[in-house]
Tab-separated table of C-alpha atoms in Angstrom:
chain	number	residue	atom	x	y	z
L	27	MET	CA	4.593	79.782	1.651
L	28	ASN	CA	1.582	81.970	1.040
L	29	MET	CA	-1.711	80.814	-0.599
L	30	LYS	CA	-0.803	82.382	-3.968
L	31	MET	CA	2.437	80.513	-4.108
L	32	ILE	CA	0.855	77.209	-3.179
L	33	ALA	CA	-1.769	77.654	-5.897
L	34	LEU	CA	0.919	78.388	-8.471
L	35	ALA	CA	2.921	75.355	-7.456
L	36	THR	CA	-0.085	73.079	-7.629
L	37	ALA	CA	-1.030	74.334	-11.053
L	38	THR	CA	2.544	73.804	-12.330
L	39	LEU	CA	2.493	70.143	-11.059
L	40	MET	CA	-0.973	69.546	-12.681
L	41	THR	CA	0.131	70.840	-16.042
L	42	ALA	CA	3.603	69.286	-16.153
L	43	GLY	CA	2.279	65.789	-16.568
L	44	PRO	CA	3.950	62.488	-15.563
L	45	VAL	CA	7.631	61.874	-16.253
L	46	THR	CA	7.884	59.073	-18.847
L	47	ALA	CA	10.733	56.664	-19.433
L	48	LYS	CA	12.728	56.946	-22.667
L	49	GLU	CA	11.032	55.102	-25.495
L	50	TRP	CA	13.892	53.084	-27.069
L	51	LYS	CA	13.717	53.026	-30.868
L	52	GLN	CA	17.420	52.898	-31.570
L	53	VAL	CA	19.982	51.009	-29.528
L	54	ARG	CA	23.785	51.008	-29.847
L	55	ILE	CA	25.234	47.632	-28.677
L	56	ALA	CA	28.876	46.956	-27.899
L	57	VAL	CA	30.353	43.627	-28.952
L	58	GLU	CA	33.928	42.390	-28.786
L	59	GLY	CA	34.480	40.877	-32.218
L	60	ALA	CA	37.512	38.887	-30.988
L	61	TYR	CA	36.034	36.049	-28.802
L	62	PRO	CA	34.988	33.027	-30.876
L	63	PRO	CA	32.536	31.302	-30.895
L	64	TYR	CA	30.652	34.220	-29.245
L	65	SER	CA	31.922	36.887	-31.534
L	66	TRP	CA	34.591	37.302	-34.166
L	67	THR	CA	35.407	39.432	-37.136
L	68	THR	CA	35.866	37.875	-40.621
L	69	THR	CA	38.572	38.882	-42.950
L	70	GLU	CA	35.831	40.906	-44.827
L	71	GLY	CA	35.115	42.813	-41.641
L	72	GLU	CA	31.799	41.089	-40.944
L	73	LEU	CA	30.808	40.313	-37.320
L	74	LYS	CA	29.837	36.665	-36.582
L	75	GLY	CA	29.137	34.559	-33.551
L	76	PHE	CA	26.692	33.633	-30.905
L	77	ASP	CA	26.626	37.041	-29.228
L	78	ILE	CA	26.148	38.702	-32.605
L	79	ASP	CA	23.201	36.606	-33.569
L	80	MET	CA	21.738	37.028	-30.062
L	81	ALA	CA	22.042	40.802	-30.310
L	82	ASN	CA	20.395	40.828	-33.676
L	83	ALA	CA	17.530	38.493	-32.608
L	84	LEU	CA	16.831	40.442	-29.443
L	85	CYS	CA	16.762	43.735	-31.484
L	86	GLU	CA	14.319	42.223	-33.987
L	87	GLN	CA	12.155	40.930	-31.090
L	88	MET	CA	12.264	44.349	-29.497
L	89	GLN	CA	11.369	46.051	-32.839
L	90	VAL	CA	14.197	48.533	-32.438
L	91	LYS	CA	16.899	49.589	-34.834
L	92	CYS	CA	20.320	48.458	-33.485
L	93	SER	CA	23.840	49.212	-34.478
L	94	LEU	CA	26.787	46.996	-33.295
L	95	VAL	CA	29.924	48.776	-32.071
L	96	THR	CA	33.119	46.781	-31.641
L	97	GLN	CA	34.911	47.596	-28.441
L	98	GLU	CA	38.069	46.118	-26.720
L	99	TRP	CA	37.184	44.187	-23.627
L	100	ASP	CA	38.929	46.363	-20.994
L	101	GLY	CA	37.089	49.512	-22.175
L	102	MET	CA	33.612	47.952	-22.200
L	103	ILE	CA	32.121	49.334	-18.954
L	104	PRO	CA	33.900	52.656	-19.038
L	105	SER	CA	32.729	53.326	-22.609
L	106	LEU	CA	29.149	52.261	-21.626
L	107	LEU	CA	29.177	54.787	-18.752
L	108	ALA	CA	30.551	57.448	-21.143
L	109	ARG	CA	27.492	56.767	-23.372
L	110	LYS	CA	29.552	55.503	-26.400
L	111	PHE	CA	26.881	52.839	-26.669
L	112	ASP	CA	23.801	51.777	-24.680
L	113	ALA	CA	24.249	48.129	-23.937
L	114	ILE	CA	26.932	45.408	-23.832
L	115	VAL	CA	26.355	42.004	-25.513
L	116	ALA	CA	29.744	40.476	-25.020
L	117	SER	CA	29.676	37.429	-22.878
L	118	MET	CA	29.880	39.486	-19.707
L	119	SER	CA	29.456	37.578	-16.443
L	120	ILE	CA	26.981	39.078	-13.930
L	121	THR	CA	29.155	39.635	-10.886
L	122	ALA	CA	28.699	41.622	-7.701
L	123	GLU	CA	31.687	43.865	-8.509
L	124	ARG	CA	30.368	44.759	-11.955
L	125	LYS	CA	26.812	45.423	-10.563
L	126	LEU	CA	28.301	48.281	-8.467
L	127	LYS	CA	28.794	50.094	-11.786
L	128	VAL	CA	26.173	48.810	-14.139
L	129	ASP	CA	22.893	46.927	-14.220
L	130	PHE	CA	22.380	43.562	-15.941
L	131	THR	CA	19.553	41.828	-17.592
L	132	ASP	CA	18.603	38.196	-16.646
L	133	LYS	CA	21.233	35.807	-17.929
L	134	TYR	CA	21.175	34.705	-21.576
L	135	TYR	CA	23.626	31.886	-21.024
L	136	GLN	CA	25.843	30.256	-18.402
L	137	ILE	CA	28.871	28.049	-18.978
L	138	SER	CA	31.777	26.440	-17.116
L	139	SER	CA	35.440	27.337	-17.444
L	140	ARG	CA	38.521	25.177	-17.441
L	141	PHE	CA	42.320	25.316	-17.891
L	142	VAL	CA	43.963	23.982	-21.037
L	143	ALA	CA	47.533	22.953	-21.413
L	144	LYS	CA	49.873	20.808	-23.470
L	145	GLN	CA	48.836	17.102	-23.370
L	146	GLY	CA	50.934	15.116	-20.940
L	147	THR	CA	51.695	17.909	-18.569
L	148	GLU	CA	50.461	17.557	-14.962
L	149	PHE	CA	49.409	20.303	-12.508
L	150	SER	CA	48.008	20.493	-9.008
L	151	PHE	CA	45.048	22.804	-8.549
L	152	ASP	CA	45.282	23.476	-4.879
L	153	LYS	CA	46.039	26.932	-3.491
L	154	ALA	CA	49.867	26.714	-4.164
L	155	GLY	CA	49.596	24.193	-7.018
L	156	LEU	CA	50.353	26.757	-9.835
L	157	LYS	CA	53.161	28.590	-8.041
L	158	GLY	CA	55.761	29.641	-10.589
L	159	LYS	CA	53.543	28.457	-13.483
L	160	SER	CA	52.611	31.016	-16.106
L	161	VAL	CA	48.801	31.286	-16.734
L	162	GLY	CA	47.323	33.096	-19.692
L	163	VAL	CA	44.045	34.959	-19.153
L	164	GLN	CA	42.088	37.753	-20.777
L	165	GLY	CA	42.923	40.882	-18.870
L	166	SER	CA	40.150	42.543	-16.741
L	167	SER	CA	38.096	39.348	-16.907
L	168	THR	CA	36.519	37.037	-14.348
L	169	HIS	CA	39.135	34.494	-15.357
L	170	GLU	CA	41.975	36.749	-14.358
L	171	LYS	CA	40.316	37.463	-10.958
L	172	TYR	CA	39.699	33.710	-10.345
L	173	VAL	CA	43.381	32.795	-10.865
L	174	ALA	CA	44.587	35.765	-8.840
L	175	ASP	CA	42.334	34.930	-5.894
L	176	ASN	CA	42.828	31.196	-5.848
L	177	PHE	CA	46.438	30.355	-6.846
L	178	GLU	CA	49.270	31.884	-4.814
L	179	GLY	CA	52.348	32.533	-6.709
L	180	ALA	CA	50.867	31.994	-10.160
L	181	ASP	CA	52.566	34.089	-12.837
L	182	ILE	CA	49.508	35.664	-14.521
L	183	LYS	CA	49.923	36.736	-18.073
L	184	ARG	CA	47.177	39.140	-19.261
L	185	TYR	CA	46.121	39.299	-22.937
L	186	GLY	CA	43.737	41.622	-24.874
L	187	SER	CA	42.064	38.597	-26.372
L	188	PRO	CA	42.007	34.800	-25.760
L	189	GLU	CA	43.437	34.329	-29.290
L	190	ASN	CA	46.745	35.831	-28.172
L	191	ALA	CA	46.832	33.730	-25.032
L	192	PHE	CA	46.362	30.558	-27.182
L	193	LEU	CA	49.207	31.666	-29.440
L	194	ASP	CA	51.558	31.974	-26.520
L	195	LEU	CA	50.422	28.533	-25.151
L	196	ILE	CA	51.212	26.993	-28.602
L	197	SER	CA	54.605	28.652	-28.655
L	198	GLY	CA	55.401	27.583	-25.002
L	199	ARG	CA	55.482	31.070	-23.544
L	200	VAL	CA	52.744	30.195	-21.040
L	201	ASP	CA	52.058	26.792	-19.297
L	202	LEU	CA	48.296	27.039	-19.162
L	203	VAL	CA	45.393	29.163	-20.320
L	204	PHE	CA	42.170	29.637	-18.402
L	205	ASN	CA	38.896	30.505	-20.173
L	206	ASN	CA	35.433	29.144	-20.692
L	207	ILE	CA	35.011	25.799	-22.363
L	208	PRO	CA	33.528	26.780	-25.811
L	209	ALA	CA	36.109	29.632	-26.250
L	210	ILE	CA	38.914	27.123	-25.645
L	211	GLU	CA	37.407	24.564	-28.061
L	212	SER	CA	36.739	27.010	-30.794
L	213	GLY	CA	39.814	29.170	-30.379
L	214	LEU	CA	42.445	26.366	-29.737
L	215	LEU	CA	41.320	22.656	-29.627
L	216	GLU	CA	39.433	22.608	-32.887
L	217	LYS	CA	42.203	24.443	-34.732
L	218	GLU	CA	44.704	22.646	-36.875
L	219	ASN	CA	47.490	23.379	-34.445
L	220	GLY	CA	45.388	22.549	-31.357
L	221	GLY	CA	45.900	18.774	-31.396
L	222	ASP	CA	48.661	18.787	-28.842
L	223	PHE	CA	46.610	20.421	-26.120
L	224	ALA	CA	43.865	19.265	-23.830
L	225	PHE	CA	41.645	20.403	-20.876
L	226	THR	CA	43.127	19.918	-17.435
L	227	GLY	CA	41.800	20.371	-13.901
L	228	PRO	CA	38.197	20.635	-12.696
L	229	LEU	CA	35.188	22.290	-14.170
L	230	ILE	CA	34.867	25.762	-12.588
L	231	THR	CA	31.590	27.545	-12.025
L	232	GLU	CA	31.869	29.205	-8.652
L	233	LYS	CA	29.305	31.976	-8.299
L	234	GLU	CA	31.653	34.156	-6.266
L	235	TRP	CA	33.856	34.754	-9.412
L	236	PHE	CA	31.486	33.871	-12.275
L	237	GLY	CA	28.296	35.260	-10.938
L	238	GLU	CA	24.748	34.374	-12.055
L	239	GLY	CA	25.544	33.678	-15.670
L	240	VAL	CA	26.191	35.994	-18.604
L	241	GLY	CA	23.887	38.967	-19.027
L	242	ILE	CA	23.517	42.231	-21.038
L	243	ALA	CA	24.976	45.232	-19.220
L	244	VAL	CA	23.192	48.586	-19.351
L	245	ARG	CA	23.569	51.899	-17.441
L	246	LYS	CA	21.820	51.984	-14.053
L	247	GLN	CA	19.320	54.555	-15.003
L	248	ASP	CA	18.175	52.665	-18.116
L	249	ASP	CA	15.555	50.395	-16.395
L	250	ALA	CA	13.256	50.510	-19.397
L	251	LEU	CA	15.933	49.197	-21.735
L	252	ARG	CA	16.901	46.460	-19.352
L	253	GLU	CA	13.336	45.294	-19.037
L	254	LYS	CA	12.909	45.489	-22.799
L	255	PHE	CA	15.868	43.163	-23.160
L	256	ASN	CA	14.546	40.825	-20.414
L	257	ASP	CA	11.157	40.553	-22.194
L	258	ALA	CA	12.983	39.831	-25.519
L	259	ILE	CA	15.142	37.157	-23.846
L	260	LYS	CA	12.080	35.331	-22.522
L	261	ALA	CA	10.323	35.680	-25.880
L	262	ILE	CA	13.091	34.170	-28.011
L	263	ARG	CA	13.515	31.367	-25.455
L	264	ASN	CA	9.847	30.538	-25.838
L	265	ASN	CA	9.432	30.938	-29.625
L	266	GLY	CA	12.424	28.768	-30.602
L	267	VAL	CA	14.743	31.529	-31.993
L	268	TYR	CA	17.170	31.079	-29.066
L	269	GLN	CA	17.354	27.278	-29.737
L	270	GLN	CA	18.107	27.943	-33.430
L	271	ILE	CA	20.947	30.245	-32.551
L	272	GLN	CA	22.332	27.978	-29.914
L	273	ASP	CA	22.434	25.034	-32.287
L	274	LYS	CA	24.519	26.879	-34.790
L	275	TYR	CA	27.430	27.059	-32.354
L	276	PHE	CA	26.964	24.431	-29.603
L	277	GLU	CA	26.015	20.808	-29.248
L	278	PHE	CA	24.745	21.304	-25.720
L	279	ASP	CA	22.371	23.497	-23.695
L	280	ILE	CA	24.388	26.757	-23.211
L	281	TYR	CA	21.672	28.431	-21.224
L	282	GLY	CA	22.383	26.281	-18.195
L	283	GLY	CA	20.223	25.272	-15.206
């Protein structure tokens, strides 16, 4: 490279200025709208639930304009990568497999999972204990993967939402359903037709399947947005807003240790 070309290149670099991160003023957030008590859609079409309140509180803390987009669970990550929205606030566990595709914020809650079945039925929860038993799970979820990896011969029934799995449990089309505890309580046990059912088996929290808690997913290049959410999570934990939201839906510390 001759001296003239070097001088031109140097001048170009000096005048170009630093590359700045995107300044987020508007954020599109995907929610499920079919996973009470975390999110559900009322008969009037209004979104309600812990995830919904969390998303709105974080947006207010970040001072950005947010729009909530309902998205079926199995299309969450593909649609995020396709830029149909900018973040996922939908009770998504932070797992090593998902981190290959997207980045996560720090956790905003962490909760145990259990099986639920008709009262009076007994099951063994060793490796072959559910062989031939039908287990309802939400498709493409950590719950599906846990059952597939830990129970040889279990007949896994995959559903688009926990509600449909609970309906099949009530009708006797599956023997058990596996999900997190508040979802089972809200979606089945606290319902009028849930009195014949009860938790069964151990509390399940293994990090290999359920990760480091539940976080907000963003695209890998959106570091500024991730950190904006992280700062907001810390802020609402410290200013009492998180506690107010939690107390609307749960009688225990959902944030976890």
